[in-house]
XYZ file of C-alpha atoms in Angstrom:
359
model
C -8.739 32.219 -40.164
C -12.382 32.299 -41.199
C -15.255 34.505 -40.223
C -16.776 34.069 -36.760
C -20.300 33.613 -38.121
C -22.194 32.618 -41.260
C -23.482 35.076 -43.832
C -26.594 37.101 -43.105
C -28.663 35.197 -45.684
C -28.238 31.764 -44.059
C -29.227 30.349 -40.690
C -26.658 29.939 -37.960
C -25.732 26.293 -37.451
C -25.521 24.748 -33.995
C -24.400 21.192 -33.253
C -25.342 19.721 -29.870
C -23.148 16.726 -28.990
C -25.304 14.677 -26.640
C -28.580 16.220 -27.776
C -30.748 13.447 -26.379
C -29.499 13.865 -22.808
C -31.094 15.854 -20.015
C -29.058 19.007 -20.567
C -28.546 18.480 -24.306
C -32.275 18.301 -24.951
C -32.841 21.580 -23.112
C -29.965 23.271 -24.944
C -31.325 22.142 -28.319
C -34.700 23.683 -27.524
C -33.075 26.873 -26.226
C -31.152 27.437 -29.464
C -34.325 26.849 -31.468
C -36.240 29.491 -29.527
C -33.311 31.943 -29.294
C -34.669 35.483 -29.105
C -31.401 37.396 -28.837
C -30.814 37.269 -32.585
C -31.544 40.156 -34.979
C -34.177 39.413 -37.641
C -33.980 37.328 -39.800
C -31.294 35.329 -37.969
C -32.125 31.979 -36.395
C -30.342 28.766 -35.441
C -30.674 25.549 -37.376
C -30.000 22.948 -34.705
C -28.475 19.518 -35.235
C -28.196 16.878 -32.536
C -25.538 14.175 -32.402
C -27.010 11.055 -30.784
C -25.843 7.466 -30.382
C -29.012 5.506 -31.112
C -31.200 5.613 -34.214
C -34.186 4.707 -32.023
C -34.016 8.238 -30.547
C -33.862 10.039 -33.886
C -37.605 10.391 -34.408
C -38.190 11.897 -30.964
C -35.392 14.391 -31.593
C -36.786 15.318 -34.996
C -40.216 15.908 -33.469
C -38.536 18.502 -31.237
C -37.316 20.199 -34.439
C -33.688 19.190 -33.976
C -32.077 17.469 -36.960
C -30.719 14.116 -35.761
C -27.237 12.867 -36.653
C -26.743 9.268 -35.549
C -23.148 8.287 -34.780
C -21.382 7.022 -31.672
C -17.871 7.597 -30.396
C -18.199 4.407 -28.370
C -18.431 2.285 -31.536
C -16.946 4.489 -34.282
C -13.675 6.384 -34.582
C -13.662 10.185 -34.093
C -12.801 10.509 -37.804
C -15.861 8.476 -38.805
C -18.152 10.483 -36.530
C -16.646 13.698 -37.891
C -17.492 12.654 -41.438
C -21.041 11.757 -40.397
C -21.484 15.266 -38.985
C -19.854 17.009 -41.956
C -22.264 15.199 -44.286
C -24.937 17.514 -42.869
C -22.950 20.752 -42.817
C -19.346 21.665 -43.565
C -19.409 24.767 -41.384
C -20.595 25.287 -37.820
C -21.232 28.487 -35.896
C -21.641 26.794 -32.526
C -20.645 23.369 -31.228
C -21.948 22.433 -27.772
C -20.407 19.531 -25.861
C -22.778 18.171 -23.229
C -22.212 14.448 -23.399
C -21.804 12.410 -20.219
C -20.142 8.970 -20.418
C -20.556 6.163 -17.927
C -18.697 6.929 -14.700
C -18.013 3.303 -13.809
C -14.767 3.041 -15.787
C -12.224 5.898 -15.418
C -10.149 4.657 -18.371
C -13.204 4.601 -20.621
C -14.131 8.085 -19.411
C -10.688 9.429 -20.239
C -10.811 7.853 -23.692
C -14.273 9.316 -24.256
C -13.079 12.852 -23.586
C -10.042 12.378 -25.835
C -12.390 11.176 -28.598
C -14.751 14.119 -28.110
C -11.831 16.512 -28.393
C -10.650 14.789 -31.582
C -14.169 15.136 -32.995
C -14.346 18.837 -32.141
C -10.904 19.484 -33.617
C -11.935 17.737 -36.830
C -15.104 19.813 -37.118
C -13.248 23.063 -36.469
C -10.581 22.207 -39.043
C -13.226 21.488 -41.684
C -15.285 24.571 -40.828
C -12.306 26.921 -41.065
C -10.777 25.486 -44.236
C -13.358 25.702 -47.003
C -11.756 24.794 -50.355
C -11.278 27.746 -52.716
C -13.812 27.869 -55.490
C -16.382 25.888 -53.539
C -18.575 28.933 -53.023
C -18.639 28.400 -49.282
C -17.386 30.671 -46.522
C -15.125 29.539 -43.716
C -16.531 29.851 -40.203
C -14.725 29.593 -36.866
C -17.029 27.659 -34.511
C -17.621 28.765 -30.952
C -17.222 25.642 -28.790
C -19.240 25.601 -25.562
C -17.795 22.769 -23.477
C -19.852 21.599 -20.494
C -18.207 20.782 -17.194
C -19.768 21.502 -13.779
C -19.451 23.505 -10.584
C -18.484 20.412 -8.611
C -15.072 20.979 -10.187
C -14.448 23.406 -7.294
C -15.412 21.071 -4.457
C -17.446 22.366 -1.507
C -17.799 25.709 0.280
C -18.501 26.482 3.917
C -21.994 26.169 5.336
C -24.618 28.908 5.339
C -23.912 31.359 8.149
C -20.227 30.502 8.445
C -18.133 33.656 8.867
C -15.639 32.352 6.305
C -18.277 31.484 3.694
C -17.409 32.691 0.193
C -18.941 31.676 -3.140
C -17.010 29.749 -5.744
C -16.078 32.065 -8.588
C -14.399 31.053 -11.825
C -11.000 31.749 -10.246
C -11.557 29.388 -7.310
C -9.157 26.493 -6.843
C -10.232 23.194 -8.395
C -10.923 20.331 -6.005
C -13.376 17.944 -7.667
C -14.675 14.680 -6.254
C -13.319 11.674 -8.152
C -16.629 11.040 -9.882
C -16.315 14.219 -12.011
C -12.533 14.508 -12.317
C -12.330 13.008 -15.824
C -14.976 15.420 -17.088
C -13.111 18.378 -15.582
C -9.790 17.236 -17.051
C -11.402 16.879 -20.478
C -12.694 20.447 -20.375
C -9.359 21.857 -19.226
C -7.595 19.908 -21.979
C -9.860 21.491 -24.598
C -9.105 24.983 -23.264
C -5.403 24.478 -23.952
C -5.746 23.508 -27.626
C -4.515 26.253 -29.937
C -6.926 27.212 -32.695
C -10.095 26.285 -30.817
C -12.476 29.015 -29.640
C -13.458 27.128 -26.498
C -15.592 28.302 -23.588
C -15.967 26.043 -20.538
C -19.367 26.190 -18.884
C -19.748 25.076 -15.269
C -23.371 24.807 -14.182
C -24.578 24.196 -10.659
C -26.880 21.168 -10.133
C -29.843 21.132 -12.498
C -33.504 20.753 -11.608
C -36.700 20.474 -13.604
C -38.582 17.692 -15.406
C -37.767 14.007 -15.010
C -33.968 14.220 -15.029
C -33.588 16.552 -12.064
C -30.470 16.204 -9.926
C -32.777 16.708 -6.963
C -34.899 13.705 -7.877
C -32.802 11.787 -5.342
C -34.137 14.091 -2.624
C -37.726 13.247 -3.538
C -36.913 9.546 -3.711
C -35.271 9.754 -0.303
C -38.290 11.369 1.363
C -40.702 8.947 -0.295
C -38.614 5.913 0.676
C -38.215 7.205 4.231
C -41.983 7.612 4.580
C -42.687 4.139 3.205
C -39.897 2.294 4.997
C -40.627 -0.639 7.265
C -38.298 0.647 9.984
C -39.968 4.032 10.021
C -43.490 2.660 10.204
C -42.742 -0.034 12.787
C -40.903 2.129 15.313
C -42.882 5.326 15.135
C -45.848 5.677 17.476
C -49.071 6.305 15.557
C -49.877 9.224 17.846
C -46.383 10.699 17.515
C -45.584 13.288 14.879
C -43.494 11.821 12.080
C -40.025 13.326 11.579
C -37.914 13.366 8.391
C -34.281 12.848 9.374
C -30.990 13.751 7.712
C -27.387 13.021 8.607
C -26.290 16.291 6.963
C -26.084 19.698 8.647
C -29.154 21.939 8.500
C -27.099 24.797 7.017
C -25.821 22.781 4.062
C -26.095 24.984 0.958
C -28.070 23.545 -1.959
C -27.498 25.815 -4.940
C -29.059 24.823 -8.243
C -30.691 26.157 -11.389
C -33.550 25.056 -13.636
C -32.297 23.209 -16.708
C -34.135 25.600 -19.055
C -32.511 28.638 -17.435
C -29.146 26.923 -17.731
C -29.759 26.217 -21.426
C -30.699 29.857 -22.008
C -27.312 30.836 -20.571
C -25.589 28.794 -23.284
C -27.558 30.699 -25.907
C -26.708 34.001 -24.215
C -23.004 33.194 -24.484
C -23.348 32.180 -28.115
C -25.376 35.269 -28.971
C -22.907 37.567 -27.249
C -19.990 36.018 -29.121
C -21.548 35.680 -32.556
C -24.251 38.206 -33.207
C -24.016 41.839 -34.302
C -25.658 43.655 -31.397
C -25.634 47.022 -33.171
C -22.005 47.947 -32.457
C -19.685 49.427 -35.041
C -17.905 46.964 -37.346
C -14.384 45.938 -36.489
C -12.098 44.824 -39.307
C -11.514 41.108 -39.222
C -14.343 40.232 -36.847
C -16.511 38.955 -39.689
C -19.809 39.751 -38.048
C -19.928 43.525 -37.507
C -19.064 43.146 -33.821
C -15.890 44.246 -32.070
C -13.378 41.484 -31.530
C -13.361 42.333 -27.843
C -16.845 40.871 -27.327
C -15.887 37.447 -28.615
C -12.435 37.724 -27.057
C -14.059 38.330 -23.664
C -15.707 34.904 -23.928
C -13.260 32.632 -25.759
C -10.801 30.845 -23.507
C -12.870 31.663 -20.441
C -14.806 29.683 -17.836
C -18.336 30.713 -16.885
C -20.370 29.517 -13.911
C -24.141 29.184 -14.238
C -26.248 29.237 -11.084
C -29.459 30.631 -9.650
C -29.540 34.110 -8.112
C -29.913 32.643 -4.608
C -29.299 29.363 -2.885
C -31.446 27.314 -0.532
C -30.342 25.527 2.616
C -31.147 22.003 3.694
C -33.366 23.580 6.343
C -35.556 25.056 3.601
C -35.479 22.019 1.333
C -36.035 19.618 4.221
C -39.076 21.575 5.391
C -40.590 21.431 1.902
C -39.974 17.684 1.675
C -41.440 17.088 5.132
C -44.586 19.000 4.256
C -44.981 17.230 0.907
C -44.534 13.710 2.275
C -46.584 14.038 5.459
C -43.899 14.391 8.130
C -45.960 16.410 10.583
C -43.098 16.532 13.096
C -40.884 18.412 10.638
C -37.205 17.638 10.253
C -34.170 16.605 12.265
C -30.542 17.067 11.187
C -27.116 15.708 12.125
C -28.545 12.326 13.090
C -26.432 9.179 12.905
C -26.743 6.904 9.879
C -28.325 4.275 12.145
C -31.453 6.450 12.258
C -31.876 6.345 8.471
C -33.965 3.496 6.999
C -32.098 1.252 4.585
C -34.865 1.735 2.040
C -33.992 5.416 1.800
C -30.639 4.558 0.170
C -29.045 7.465 1.949
C -25.671 7.026 0.278
C -27.268 7.919 -3.060
C -28.762 11.159 -1.781
C -25.796 12.186 0.392
C -24.279 13.894 -2.650
C -27.399 16.087 -2.751
C -27.971 16.754 0.960
C -24.381 16.769 2.170
C -22.554 18.673 -0.596
C -22.543 22.304 0.500
C -21.710 24.729 -2.306
C -22.477 28.364 -3.086
C -21.641 29.343 -6.674
C -21.257 32.854 -8.070
C -22.518 33.496 -11.612
C -21.874 37.244 -11.653
C -19.343 36.924 -14.466
C -21.821 35.640 -17.061
C -24.566 37.999 -15.855
C -22.305 41.011 -16.302
C -21.196 39.988 -19.800
C -24.467 38.817 -21.311
């Protein structure tokens, strides 16, 4: 088995699989600005992307682009494309997200990603003798999501409890393949895998909550709304969901920083006494406390639909405030309520105390 990090004279290498995506882009930037590393350590960040047209934009963000696609190339071919840039890897982050329209294609995607990761780990930990290189065991941060647990009770319910990492898994069908892929990776011997389950992400143009803004805007502009509301009557923003629905999210940059915190905790000498065999001057117990584990990432507090609805009503000119638990017949077709129901009607409180205590 190789060392768990590179030598002190070289940068740490991080590969972001899906670096051009919403979360992948934020994670790439977070590793570049990592401040939890002792001088002169820093991460050299590589991003695996599918399209060459996105390479320049990635390079301008100081992430080295690697163009290869599991949808058109075999895992072995993609592995070789990655290894052409570096034989060893300190961190490999999986944050790709395939199309959800074809379950069979999704399942194949996650099998291919796992084959890619296994190939990279095998190469990184088996440097040929006499090559002058040093074997490194990569830390694999595998992204899943908190929807793996299903929903919790509503705010104020006497039986309300947050989802911790030990909660039973009850995912909606739309994320089941992703969850299964992460669990499959956890079971592979020889991989130092950590599964990361983030709550819904907000911030910038890819926000999960963009559907909420689109809903309010469409509701305000809808023909049904404007024809049937009296001009002298206060306008009301309506929802079919319960007012106490829990909406628990986190900013994408804060989520990305949590990935770096896990990597730093597992890889970097934080001033503790050396432990034989750890390879980085850090007790094995620190890395062992992370590898093979699941970590939730969420904000310190949640909001309710009451709070979010009030903010939307104020922003989009609904002077009459909000109304909840209305029938679907009261929702304008233009608002595409089915699309935003996953945001407004999915009540979930997520605990992230485990990662906060460790990092």
